[in-house]
Coordinates of C-alpha atoms (C1' of nucleotides) in Angstrom, one line a residue:
Chain A
X1 CA -4.4 12.2 -45.2
X2 CA -8.5 10.8 -45.3
X3 CA -9.5 7.5 -45.4
X4 CA -12.5 8.1 -47.4
X5 CA -11.8 11.0 -50.1
X6 CA -7.5 10.6 -49.8
X7 CA -7.2 14.7 -49.7
X8 CA -4.7 16.1 -47.8
X9 CA -5.3 17.6 -44.5
X10 CA -3.8 19.7 -41.4
X11 CA -4.5 18.3 -38.4
X12 CA -7.2 20.9 -37.3
X13 CA -8.9 20.9 -40.2
X14 CA -8.9 16.9 -41.3
X15 CA -10.9 16.8 -38.2
X16 CA -13.8 18.8 -39.3
X17 CA -13.3 16.7 -43.1
X18 CA -14.0 13.4 -42.0
X19 CA -17.3 13.9 -40.2
X20 CA -18.3 15.9 -43.7
X21 CA -16.3 13.4 -46.1
X22 CA -19.1 11.7 -48.9
X23 CA -16.8 9.4 -49.2
X24 CA -15.6 8.4 -45.1
X25 CA -19.4 8.6 -44.5
X26 CA -20.9 6.7 -47.4
X27 CA -19.0 3.9 -46.2
X28 CA -21.2 2.9 -43.5
X29 CA -23.8 0.9 -42.6
X30 CA -25.8 1.1 -39.7
X31 CA -25.4 1.9 -36.8
X32 CA -23.3 -0.4 -35.4
X33 CA -20.6 -0.8 -32.8
X34 CA -17.5 -1.0 -33.5
X35 CA -16.5 -4.2 -31.7
X36 CA -19.1 -5.8 -33.9
X37 CA -17.1 -5.2 -37.1
X38 CA -14.1 -5.5 -35.5
X39 CA -13.3 -9.9 -37.0
X40 CA -9.3 -9.1 -36.5
X41 CA -10.1 -9.3 -32.4
X42 CA -12.3 -11.5 -32.6
X43 CA -9.2 -14.0 -34.5
X44 CA -7.1 -13.2 -31.3
X45 CA -9.9 -14.1 -28.8
X46 CA -9.8 -10.8 -27.2
X47 CA -11.8 -10.6 -24.1
X48 CA -15.6 -7.8 -24.0
X49 CA -13.7 -5.6 -21.5
X50 CA -10.6 -4.8 -24.5
X51 CA -13.0 -4.9 -27.4
X52 CA -14.6 -2.1 -25.4
X53 CA -11.3 -0.2 -25.2
X54 CA -11.0 -0.8 -28.3
X55 CA -14.6 0.7 -29.6
X56 CA -13.6 3.5 -27.7
X57 CA -10.9 5.4 -30.3
X58 CA -11.5 7.5 -32.6
X59 CA -13.0 7.1 -35.8
X60 CA -10.3 8.1 -37.8
X61 CA -7.1 6.4 -39.7
X62 CA -5.4 5.9 -37.2
X63 CA -8.0 4.3 -34.4
X64 CA -9.5 2.6 -37.9
X65 CA -5.9 1.3 -38.2
X66 CA -5.3 0.6 -34.3
X67 CA -8.5 -2.0 -34.4
X68 CA -7.8 -4.4 -36.6
X69 CA -3.8 -4.2 -37.4
X70 CA -4.3 -7.7 -35.3
X71 CA -0.2 -6.7 -34.5
X72 CA -1.4 -3.7 -32.9
X73 CA -4.3 -5.0 -31.0
X74 CA -2.3 -7.3 -29.8
X75 CA -0.3 -5.4 -28.3
X76 CA -2.7 -3.6 -26.4
X77 CA -4.9 -6.9 -24.9
X78 CA -1.1 -7.6 -23.6
X79 CA -0.7 -3.8 -22.5
X80 CA -4.1 -4.6 -21.2
X81 CA -4.0 -8.2 -20.0
X82 CA -0.6 -6.7 -18.3
X83 CA -2.0 -3.5 -16.6
X84 CA -3.4 -3.5 -12.7
X85 CA -5.0 -0.7 -13.2
X86 CA -6.8 -0.6 -16.2
X87 CA -5.5 2.8 -17.0
X88 CA -6.9 2.4 -21.1
X89 CA -5.9 6.1 -21.7
X90 CA -2.0 4.6 -22.1
X91 CA -2.7 2.3 -23.4
X92 CA -4.6 3.7 -26.2
X93 CA -2.1 6.1 -26.3
X94 CA 0.1 3.7 -26.9
X95 CA -1.6 2.3 -29.4
X96 CA -2.6 4.8 -31.6
X97 CA 1.5 5.6 -31.5
X98 CA 2.1 2.8 -33.1
X99 CA -0.1 2.9 -36.0
X100 CA 1.1 6.6 -36.3
X101 CA 4.3 5.1 -37.1
X102 CA 2.9 2.6 -39.4
X103 CA -0.1 5.5 -41.0
X104 CA 4.0 8.0 -41.3
X105 CA 5.6 4.5 -43.2
X106 CA 2.6 3.9 -45.7
X107 CA 2.7 8.0 -46.8
X108 CA 6.8 7.7 -46.7
X109 CA 6.5 4.8 -48.7
X110 CA 3.4 5.2 -50.7
X111 CA 2.5 1.7 -50.0
X112 CA -0.3 1.8 -48.6
X113 CA -0.1 -2.1 -47.6
X114 CA 2.1 -1.6 -45.1
X115 CA 0.2 -3.4 -41.2
X116 CA 2.2 -4.2 -38.0
X117 CA 3.0 -7.3 -39.6
X118 CA 5.5 -5.3 -41.7
X119 CA 7.1 -3.3 -39.4
X120 CA 9.1 -5.3 -37.5
X121 CA 10.6 -6.7 -41.4
X122 CA 14.2 -5.7 -42.1
X123 CA 13.3 -5.1 -45.7
X124 CA 11.1 -1.8 -43.7
X125 CA 13.4 -0.9 -41.3
X126 CA 14.9 2.3 -43.6
X127 CA 11.0 3.6 -44.2
X128 CA 10.5 2.9 -39.9
X129 CA 13.8 4.2 -39.0
X130 CA 12.6 7.1 -41.2
X131 CA 8.9 7.5 -40.3
X132 CA 10.0 8.1 -36.5
X133 CA 12.7 10.8 -37.7
X134 CA 9.6 12.9 -39.6
X135 CA 7.3 12.1 -37.1
X136 CA 9.3 13.6 -34.5
X137 CA 10.5 17.0 -36.3
X138 CA 8.7 19.6 -34.4
X139 CA 8.4 23.6 -35.1
X140 CA 11.9 25.0 -36.6
X141 CA 13.4 21.8 -36.8
X142 CA 13.7 21.4 -32.8
X143 CA 13.9 17.0 -31.7
X144 CA 11.1 16.2 -29.9
X145 CA 13.0 13.9 -27.6
X146 CA 10.9 12.5 -25.3
X147 CA 7.8 11.3 -27.8
X148 CA 11.2 9.3 -30.2
X149 CA 12.6 7.6 -26.7
X150 CA 8.8 6.3 -26.2
X151 CA 9.0 4.9 -29.6
X152 CA 12.0 2.8 -29.8
X153 CA 10.8 1.1 -27.1
X154 CA 6.9 0.9 -28.4
X155 CA 8.6 -1.0 -30.9
X156 CA 11.2 -3.3 -27.7
X157 CA 7.8 -4.1 -26.7
X158 CA 6.3 -5.1 -29.8
X159 CA 9.3 -7.4 -30.4
X160 CA 8.6 -8.8 -27.0
X161 CA 5.0 -9.3 -27.9
X162 CA 5.0 -10.6 -31.4
X163 CA 7.5 -12.8 -31.2
X164 CA 5.9 -13.9 -27.6
X165 CA 3.1 -15.0 -30.3
X166 CA 4.8 -16.3 -33.1
X167 CA 6.4 -18.7 -31.1
X168 CA 2.7 -20.0 -29.1
X169 CA 1.3 -20.3 -33.2
X170 CA 4.3 -22.5 -34.6
X171 CA 4.7 -19.8 -37.0
X172 CA 9.0 -19.8 -36.2
X173 CA 9.8 -17.8 -39.7
X174 CA 7.9 -14.8 -38.5
X175 CA 9.9 -15.4 -34.7
X176 CA 13.3 -16.0 -36.9
X177 CA 12.2 -12.2 -38.9
X178 CA 11.1 -11.0 -35.6
X179 CA 14.7 -12.0 -33.7
X180 CA 16.1 -10.1 -36.5
X181 CA 14.2 -6.8 -36.9
X182 CA 15.9 -7.0 -32.9
X183 CA 18.9 -7.4 -33.9
X184 CA 19.0 -4.7 -36.4
X185 CA 17.6 -2.3 -34.1
X186 CA 19.7 -2.6 -31.6
X187 CA 22.6 -2.4 -33.8
X188 CA 21.4 0.9 -35.0
X189 CA 20.1 2.4 -31.1
X190 CA 23.0 4.7 -30.5
X191 CA 22.7 5.8 -34.1
X192 CA 18.9 6.3 -33.5
X193 CA 18.1 6.9 -30.0
X194 CA 21.1 8.4 -28.1
X195 CA 21.1 12.2 -29.2
X196 CA 17.0 11.4 -28.1
X197 CA 18.5 10.4 -24.2
X198 CA 20.8 13.2 -23.9
X199 CA 18.4 15.4 -24.3
X200 CA 15.3 14.8 -22.3
X201 CA 18.0 13.7 -19.8
X202 CA 19.2 17.3 -20.3
X203 CA 15.5 19.1 -20.2
X204 CA 14.9 17.4 -17.1
X205 CA 18.0 18.8 -15.3
X206 CA 16.8 22.3 -16.7
X207 CA 12.9 21.4 -15.1
X208 CA 14.6 22.1 -11.8
X209 CA 15.9 25.2 -12.1
X210 CA 14.6 28.2 -9.5
X211 CA 13.0 30.4 -11.5
X212 CA 10.5 27.0 -12.4
X213 CA 8.8 27.3 -8.6
X214 CA 5.9 28.4 -8.4
X215 CA 5.0 31.7 -6.5
X216 CA 5.0 31.7 -2.3
X217 CA 2.4 34.6 -2.6
X218 CA 0.3 33.2 -5.2
X219 CA 0.4 30.0 -3.1
X220 CA -1.4 31.7 0.1
X221 CA -3.8 33.4 -2.3
X222 CA -4.7 30.3 -4.0
X223 CA -5.6 28.2 -0.6
X224 CA -6.8 31.1 0.6
X225 CA -9.4 31.9 -1.6
X226 CA -10.6 27.4 -1.6
X227 CA -10.6 27.5 1.9
X228 CA -13.1 30.4 1.7
X229 CA -14.9 28.5 -0.8
X230 CA -15.1 24.9 0.8
X231 CA -16.5 26.3 4.3
X232 CA -19.1 28.8 1.7
X233 CA -20.4 25.5 0.8
X234 CA -19.7 23.1 2.9
X235 CA -21.3 24.8 6.0
X236 CA -24.9 26.1 3.4
X237 CA -26.9 24.2 5.4
X238 CA -29.6 26.0 2.7
X239 CA -28.4 25.6 -0.5
X240 CA -29.9 23.1 -2.4
X241 CA -26.6 21.5 -4.6
X242 CA -26.8 21.4 -8.9
X243 CA -24.3 19.5 -10.5
X244 CA -22.2 22.7 -10.6
X245 CA -22.0 23.4 -6.9
X246 CA -21.1 19.3 -6.7
X247 CA -18.7 20.2 -10.1
X248 CA -16.9 23.6 -7.6
X249 CA -16.7 21.5 -4.3
X250 CA -15.1 18.5 -6.4
X251 CA -12.2 20.8 -8.2
X252 CA -11.5 23.1 -4.9
X253 CA -10.9 20.1 -3.2
X254 CA -9.2 18.3 -5.7
X255 CA -7.3 21.1 -5.3
X256 CA -6.3 21.6 -1.4
X257 CA -5.4 18.0 -0.8
X258 CA -2.8 18.2 -3.7
X259 CA -1.7 21.8 -3.0
X260 CA -1.4 20.4 0.3
X261 CA 0.4 16.7 -0.1
X262 CA 2.4 18.0 -2.3
X263 CA 0.9 15.0 -4.6
X264 CA 1.0 14.9 -8.2
X265 CA -1.6 15.8 -10.0
X266 CA -3.7 12.6 -10.4
X267 CA -3.3 11.0 -7.0
X268 CA -5.6 12.7 -5.1
X269 CA -8.4 12.8 -7.7
X270 CA -8.3 9.1 -7.5
X271 CA -9.0 8.2 -3.7
X272 CA -11.7 5.5 -3.9
X273 CA -14.8 6.5 -1.4
X274 CA -13.8 2.6 0.8
X275 CA -10.1 5.0 0.6
X276 CA -11.4 7.0 2.1
X277 CA -14.2 5.9 4.1
X278 CA -10.5 3.7 6.3
X279 CA -9.0 6.9 6.7
X280 CA -12.2 8.4 8.2
X281 CA -12.4 6.0 10.3
X282 CA -8.7 6.7 12.1
X283 CA -8.0 2.2 9.9
X284 CA -4.7 3.3 10.2
X285 CA -3.5 5.3 13.1
X286 CA -2.8 2.6 16.2
X287 CA -4.3 4.3 19.3
X288 CA -1.7 2.2 21.5
X289 CA 1.1 3.3 19.7
X290 CA -0.5 7.6 19.7
X291 CA -0.9 6.6 23.5
X292 CA 3.5 6.0 22.9
X293 CA 4.0 9.3 22.6
X294 CA 5.6 11.8 24.8
X295 CA 5.6 14.9 23.1
X296 CA 1.9 16.7 23.9
X297 CA 2.7 18.7 20.5
X298 CA 3.3 15.6 18.1
X299 CA -0.2 14.1 20.0
X300 CA -2.2 16.9 19.3
X301 CA -1.2 16.3 14.9
X302 CA -3.2 13.3 15.3
X303 CA -7.0 15.8 16.0
X304 CA -5.7 17.6 12.9
X305 CA -5.2 15.0 10.3
X306 CA -7.7 12.1 9.3
X307 CA -4.4 9.6 7.1
X308 CA -5.7 7.3 3.4
X309 CA -3.0 5.3 2.7
X310 CA -4.3 4.4 -1.3
X311 CA -2.8 2.7 -4.4
X312 CA 0.1 4.1 -6.3
X313 CA 2.3 2.5 -9.4
X314 CA 2.1 -1.1 -9.2
X315 CA 0.2 -3.5 -7.1
X316 CA 2.7 -3.8 -3.9
X317 CA 2.8 0.1 -2.7
X318 CA 0.4 2.4 -0.9
X319 CA 1.3 6.0 -1.0
X320 CA -0.1 8.0 2.2
X321 CA -2.2 10.9 1.2
X322 CA -2.8 13.5 4.7
X323 CA -6.0 15.5 4.8
X324 CA -6.5 18.3 6.7
X325 CA -8.9 18.4 9.4
X326 CA -9.8 21.8 7.4
X327 CA -11.2 19.1 3.8
X328 CA -12.3 16.7 6.4
X329 CA -16.5 18.2 6.4
X330 CA -16.5 19.0 2.1
X331 CA -15.8 15.7 1.8
X332 CA -17.4 14.4 3.7
X333 CA -20.6 16.7 1.7
X334 CA -19.2 15.9 -1.1
X335 CA -20.5 12.0 -0.4
X336 CA -23.4 13.0 1.0
X337 CA -24.7 14.9 -2.4
X338 CA -23.3 12.6 -5.1
X339 CA -27.3 10.9 -5.4
X340 CA -28.7 14.5 -5.6
X341 CA -25.9 14.6 -8.7
X342 CA -27.2 11.5 -9.8
X343 CA -23.7 9.9 -9.7
X344 CA -23.7 6.8 -9.6
X345 CA -23.4 3.9 -7.8
X346 CA -20.5 2.4 -9.2
X347 CA -18.2 5.0 -9.7
X348 CA -15.7 4.1 -7.2
X349 CA -14.3 7.3 -7.2
X350 CA -14.6 10.5 -4.7
X351 CA -13.7 13.2 -6.6
X352 CA -16.1 11.3 -10.0
X353 CA -17.1 13.2 -13.0
X354 CA -20.7 13.2 -13.2
X355 CA -22.8 13.3 -15.8
X356 CA -22.4 8.7 -15.3
X357 CA -19.2 8.6 -15.4
X358 CA -16.6 6.0 -13.8
X359 CA -14.0 8.5 -14.1
X360 CA -12.3 10.2 -11.8
X361 CA -12.1 14.3 -12.5
X362 CA -7.8 14.6 -13.7
X363 CA -5.9 17.2 -10.6
X364 CA -4.5 19.6 -12.8
X365 CA -7.9 19.8 -14.3
X366 CA -9.4 20.1 -10.8
X367 CA -5.9 23.0 -9.9
X368 CA -6.2 24.6 -13.6
X369 CA -10.7 25.7 -12.7
X370 CA -10.5 26.5 -9.1
X371 CA -7.8 29.7 -10.8
X372 CA -10.2 30.1 -13.4
X373 CA -12.6 30.6 -10.8
X374 CA -9.8 33.4 -9.3
X375 CA -9.8 35.6 -11.6
X376 CA -6.5 37.4 -12.5
X377 CA -5.6 37.9 -9.3
X378 CA -2.4 35.9 -9.4
X379 CA 1.5 36.7 -10.6
X380 CA 2.2 33.5 -12.3
X381 CA -0.9 31.0 -12.5
X382 CA 0.7 28.5 -15.1
X383 CA 4.0 28.0 -12.4
X384 CA 0.4 26.4 -9.9
X385 CA 0.1 23.7 -11.6
X386 CA 1.3 19.7 -8.9
X387 CA 4.1 18.6 -10.4
X388 CA 5.7 22.7 -8.9
X389 CA 3.9 22.1 -6.0
X390 CA 5.7 19.0 -5.2
X391 CA 9.3 20.9 -6.0
X392 CA 8.6 23.6 -3.7
X393 CA 7.7 20.9 -0.8
X394 CA 10.7 18.8 -0.9
X395 CA 13.1 22.2 -1.5
X396 CA 11.4 24.0 1.5
X397 CA 12.3 20.6 3.4
X398 CA 15.2 19.6 2.0
X399 CA 15.8 23.9 3.9
X400 CA 15.3 22.4 7.1
X401 CA 17.6 21.1 8.8
X402 CA 16.6 16.8 9.9
X403 CA 17.5 13.9 11.8
X404 CA 18.2 11.7 8.9
X405 CA 15.2 9.5 10.2
X406 CA 12.9 12.2 9.4
X407 CA 14.0 13.1 6.2
X408 CA 13.1 9.6 5.2
X409 CA 9.7 9.6 6.0
X410 CA 9.5 12.5 4.5
X411 CA 10.8 11.2 1.2
X412 CA 8.3 8.1 1.4
X413 CA 5.1 10.0 1.8
X414 CA 6.8 12.6 -1.9
X415 CA 6.2 8.5 -3.4
X416 CA 10.7 8.5 -3.1
X417 CA 10.3 4.8 -0.2
X418 CA 12.0 2.1 -1.4
X419 CA 9.4 -0.5 -0.4
X420 CA 5.9 0.5 1.6
X421 CA 4.7 -2.5 1.3
X422 CA 7.0 -4.3 3.4
X423 CA 6.4 -1.4 6.4
X424 CA 2.5 -0.5 5.0
X425 CA 0.7 -2.7 7.8
X426 CA 3.2 -1.7 10.2
X427 CA 1.8 1.2 12.2
X428 CA 5.3 3.6 13.5
X429 CA 5.1 4.0 10.3
X430 CA 1.8 5.4 9.5
X431 CA 2.7 7.7 13.5
X432 CA 5.5 9.1 11.7
X433 CA 3.4 10.0 8.9
X434 CA 1.5 12.2 10.2
X435 CA 3.4 13.1 13.5
X436 CA 7.0 14.1 11.6
X437 CA 5.2 15.3 8.5
X438 CA 2.2 16.3 8.7
X439 CA 3.2 19.3 11.3
X440 CA 5.7 20.2 8.7
X441 CA 2.7 20.4 5.7
X442 CA 0.7 22.2 7.7
X443 CA 4.1 24.6 8.8
X444 CA 4.4 25.2 5.9
X445 CA 0.7 25.8 4.0
X446 CA 0.0 28.6 6.7
X447 CA 1.3 30.8 6.1
X448 CA 2.0 32.0 10.3
X449 CA 4.9 29.3 10.2
X450 CA 7.6 30.5 8.6
X451 CA 6.3 34.5 9.7
X452 CA 9.9 33.9 11.8
X453 CA 11.5 34.8 8.2
X454 CA 11.8 36.5 6.0
X455 CA 10.0 35.9 2.7
X456 CA 13.5 37.3 1.4
X457 CA 16.1 34.7 3.6
X458 CA 13.2 32.4 1.4
X459 CA 15.6 30.9 -0.7
X460 CA 15.7 27.8 -3.0
X461 CA 18.7 25.6 -2.7
X462 CA 20.5 27.0 -5.9
X463 CA 21.9 29.6 -4.1
X464 CA 25.9 29.3 -2.5
X465 CA 25.6 27.5 1.0
X466 CA 27.1 30.2 3.0
X467 CA 23.9 32.2 2.2
X468 CA 22.0 28.9 3.8
X469 CA 23.2 29.1 6.6
X470 CA 22.2 31.8 8.4
X471 CA 18.7 29.9 8.4
X472 CA 20.8 26.1 8.9
X473 CA 22.9 27.2 11.3
X474 CA 20.8 26.7 14.1
X475 CA 19.0 23.7 13.6
X476 CA 17.6 24.3 17.7
X477 CA 16.5 27.8 17.8
X478 CA 14.8 26.6 13.7
X479 CA 12.9 24.0 16.1
X480 CA 12.0 25.8 18.7
X481 CA 10.1 28.2 15.3
X482 CA 8.7 26.6 13.9
X483 CA 7.4 24.3 17.4
X484 CA 6.2 27.9 18.0
X485 CA 4.0 28.1 15.6
X486 CA 2.3 25.3 16.0
X487 CA 1.2 26.1 18.7
X488 CA -0.2 29.2 17.2
X489 CA -1.7 27.1 15.4
X490 CA -3.1 24.3 17.7
X491 CA -4.5 26.4 20.2
X492 CA -6.9 29.5 17.2
X493 CA -6.4 27.5 14.0
X494 CA -9.1 30.0 13.3
X495 CA -7.9 33.2 14.2
X496 CA -4.7 32.3 11.7
X497 CA -8.0 31.9 8.6
X498 CA -9.3 35.2 9.1
X499 CA -5.8 36.9 9.3
X500 CA -5.1 35.6 5.8
X501 CA -5.2 37.9 2.9
X502 CA -8.6 37.4 1.6
X503 CA -8.8 36.9 -1.6
X504 CA -12.2 38.2 -2.8
X505 CA -14.8 36.5 -4.7
X506 CA -16.1 37.1 -8.1
X507 CA -19.6 38.2 -7.5
X508 CA -20.7 36.2 -10.7
X509 CA -19.1 33.0 -8.6
X510 CA -21.6 30.5 -7.0
X511 CA -24.8 32.9 -8.8
X512 CA -25.5 30.1 -11.8
X513 CA -28.1 27.2 -11.0
X514 CA -29.4 24.2 -13.0
X515 CA -32.4 21.9 -12.0
X516 CA -31.5 19.5 -12.7
X517 CA -27.9 17.3 -13.6
X518 CA -26.1 17.2 -17.3
X519 CA -26.9 13.9 -18.9
X520 CA -24.6 13.1 -21.8
X521 CA -26.1 11.8 -25.2
X522 CA -23.5 9.7 -27.0
X523 CA -24.5 10.0 -31.0
X524 CA -23.4 7.3 -32.8
X525 CA -22.3 7.8 -37.3
X526 CA -25.3 6.5 -38.2
X527 CA -27.5 8.8 -35.9
X528 CA -26.0 11.9 -36.7
X529 CA -26.2 11.1 -40.7
X530 CA -29.7 10.1 -39.3
X531 CA -30.6 14.1 -37.3
X532 CA -28.4 15.6 -40.8
X533 CA -30.2 13.8 -43.2
X534 CA -34.2 14.5 -42.0
X535 CA -32.9 17.6 -40.7
X536 CA -30.8 19.3 -43.6
X537 CA -32.8 22.5 -44.9
X538 CA -31.9 23.2 -41.2
X539 CA -28.2 22.3 -40.6
X540 CA -27.6 24.2 -43.7
X541 CA -29.3 26.6 -43.6
X542 CA -26.1 29.7 -44.5
X543 CA -28.2 32.4 -44.4
X544 CA -28.2 33.3 -40.7
X545 CA -25.8 33.5 -39.1
X546 CA -24.4 32.8 -35.5
X547 CA -27.0 31.0 -33.4
X548 CA -30.2 32.7 -35.2
X549 CA -32.5 31.1 -36.8
X550 CA -35.4 29.0 -36.1
X551 CA -34.9 25.2 -35.0
X552 CA -37.5 22.8 -36.3
X553 CA -40.5 23.0 -34.2
X554 CA -41.8 20.8 -31.6
X555 CA -44.4 18.8 -33.8
X556 CA -41.9 17.9 -36.7
X557 CA -38.8 16.8 -33.4
X558 CA -41.8 14.4 -31.9
X559 CA -42.4 13.3 -36.1
X560 CA -38.7 12.3 -36.4
X561 CA -38.0 10.6 -32.7
X562 CA -41.4 8.1 -34.0
X563 CA -40.0 7.8 -37.5
X564 CA -36.3 6.9 -36.4
X565 CA -36.9 5.0 -33.0
X566 CA -33.2 6.3 -32.1
X567 CA -34.3 6.6 -27.9
X568 CA -36.1 2.3 -28.0
X569 CA -34.0 1.2 -25.5
X570 CA -33.4 4.8 -23.2
X571 CA -35.8 5.2 -20.7
X572 CA -36.0 8.3 -21.3
X573 CA -39.2 11.3 -21.6
X574 CA -40.7 12.6 -24.1
X575 CA -39.3 16.0 -23.6
X576 CA -35.5 14.8 -23.0
X577 CA -35.7 12.9 -26.3
X578 CA -36.8 17.0 -27.8
X579 CA -34.7 18.6 -25.9
X580 CA -31.5 16.2 -27.5
X581 CA -32.8 16.1 -31.1
X582 CA -33.4 19.9 -30.7
X583 CA -29.6 20.4 -29.2
X584 CA -28.0 18.1 -31.8
X585 CA -30.0 19.9 -34.6
X586 CA -28.6 23.3 -33.0
X587 CA -24.8 21.5 -32.5
X588 CA -24.5 21.4 -36.1
X589 CA -26.0 24.0 -37.5
X590 CA -23.1 25.6 -35.4
X591 CA -20.4 23.5 -36.8
X592 CA -21.9 23.9 -40.3
X593 CA -21.7 28.2 -40.3
X594 CA -18.3 27.4 -39.0
X595 CA -16.1 25.8 -41.6
X596 CA -18.2 27.6 -44.2
X597 CA -16.9 30.9 -42.1
X598 CA -14.1 28.1 -42.2
X599 CA -13.0 29.0 -45.7
Chain B
dG1 C1' -41.8 27.9 -25.2
dA2 C1' -38.3 29.5 -28.3
dT3 C1' -34.3 31.5 -28.9
dC4 C1' -29.0 33.6 -28.2
dA5 C1' -24.6 33.8 -27.0
dA6 C1' -21.9 31.7 -24.1
dT7 C1' -20.3 28.8 -20.5
dT8 C1' -19.4 24.1 -18.8
dC9 C1' -18.1 19.6 -19.0
dT10 C1' -16.9 14.8 -20.8
dC11 C1' -13.8 12.2 -23.6
dC12 C1' -10.0 11.7 -26.4
dT13 C1' -5.0 13.1 -28.4
dT14 C1' -0.6 14.2 -28.2
dA15 C1' 3.4 15.2 -26.5
dA16 C1' 6.0 15.0 -23.2
dC17 C1' 8.6 14.1 -18.6
dT18 C1' 9.6 11.2 -13.9
dG19 C1' 11.5 8.0 -11.1
dC20 C1' 11.9 2.7 -9.4
Chain C
dG1 C1' 15.2 0.1 -19.6
dC2 C1' 10.2 1.3 -19.2
dA3 C1' 5.7 1.6 -16.9
dG4 C1' 3.3 4.9 -14.8
dT5 C1' 2.1 10.0 -15.0
dT6 C1' 1.4 14.4 -16.5
dA7 C1' -0.1 18.9 -19.5
dA8 C1' -2.0 21.2 -22.7
dG9 C1' -5.5 21.3 -26.4
dG10 C1' -9.4 19.7 -29.3
dA11 C1' -14.0 18.5 -30.8
dG12 C1' -18.9 17.5 -29.6
dA13 C1' -22.7 17.5 -26.1
dA14 C1' -25.4 20.4 -23.1
dT15 C1' -26.4 24.0 -20.1
dT16 C1' -27.3 28.4 -18.3
dG17 C1' -29.5 32.6 -17.6
dA18 C1' -31.1 37.2 -20.4
dT19 C1' -34.1 37.7 -24.2
dC20 C1' -38.0 37.7 -27.7

DNA sequence: GATCAATTCTCCTTAACTGC
DNA sequence: GCAGTTAAGGAGAATTGATC
């Protein structure tokens, strides 16, 4: 339901409607940031940092509730204070979920006064229960089990937060009411959430089935494509890099590291410059410990990788990241080009977003972008995602008959470790990371390493134990085969790459060039209104279709800029200001035309 | 220099999943 | 039990290369 005109709209149409709804638009004052309007946030003493998080919400009903409801703000404030990595999206998602529950309760009870405080009262429990049920019914009446469970646990979090707040401020009546509510929730927990819990468990098992694994040939094609493109970009000394090249290289490297290490998508993408510098300087490898290694094969592996440790979940854990040599030069080139692309110095990430963003790229988006670059050459591209690589690598490793100590090292790399922090300063662990895990990952990474074992024999664990007998039966033979493959690589790594199947790069890749990096101007609602009011006739020109029709002339745009002073505090040159205004008019006109077409 | 049509990139949201 | 992570998609803002 629209908060302005009270009309009902579908989820996809609401966004568009909201932009044009007079009742909503009419209620907005001058261009001020939300944080200046939020009284609840001020009274709860939230930090400036958290106010910026509140500012980031979209200006829809749920967003507005998140910015104004004291209980939701309180929850957000606590989560923010507790969050070590300050993952604002996680906190915002929890706040929005709570807001959506409240909005659903309002709709169901026809009572627009229901707030976060009422949510924790026994007399609203029935409505709450119905709201949760209603929000977690999917298409064809299916249950959104994960979402339902999340709501349950979110309520428990909220109970703790609210109770603590009430006791701290001497509001004992409210605190007692929260106790009663908590008891009611506990007594109803099985009734409300048991089915969701069971469904989640069952779904987890289904996701591990062999059919959910990536196609081996696709994996090799992807790997070869990444290596070729990275090398092209890294070795072309005469190429003047633009934002496209930076983004392309960034996506290639993130995909390479995610694939090679079989990490979750987000992990390599978060690598910081500091962590990279440590890795580049071999800060985690003790040369004295390397000297103690007798096997020349294992010793040689130290020249094949850089080892980085990244902050993992929570504060105590460090997660290893092996960076193969073929990726070192591309990373150096990427860092070298940061200034050219105007990546801010304050952005600490190696794989930084462009356009003055302070964020890093999202891992799965990078893989997706690389797959898109490859074109339609893959059999099942939808299976080439970080988690599937992880699953594949664990499965392949499980097939090998290795001593328990080597398995422990591998599981630690995969993030299954017990207490990495406990041992993190002990060099033997990093030594093991390179020698055992690095050696294994390298063999899997290079197709030739498995030449001895044809694909048909290369089965996943669902096959009967007797079928795997051949692979598991003779451990010494297996070891010999792998060592052979490893030795081959060490002597002629480049030759092997040349022998691998080559994926023809698409002709259009890399053809584009831009003279300067993309800028990103964030339009406030009031500034948008100024443009729409001033250039209304052009924006609402429905005579032409698509992108056709003249935009206002330069002179007219300059008059507008001088009149409204949107760029007063920006050091932007006039031509850029004109370009931004014209783009805005262009985009608004497109939007207006598409909404007409929609009707 | 302006327009056109397509595309890219960032930000935000939703709906889950994972693993300690 | 629950904090953190992942996948996917939509909207908005901006750019690109071709063409006029």
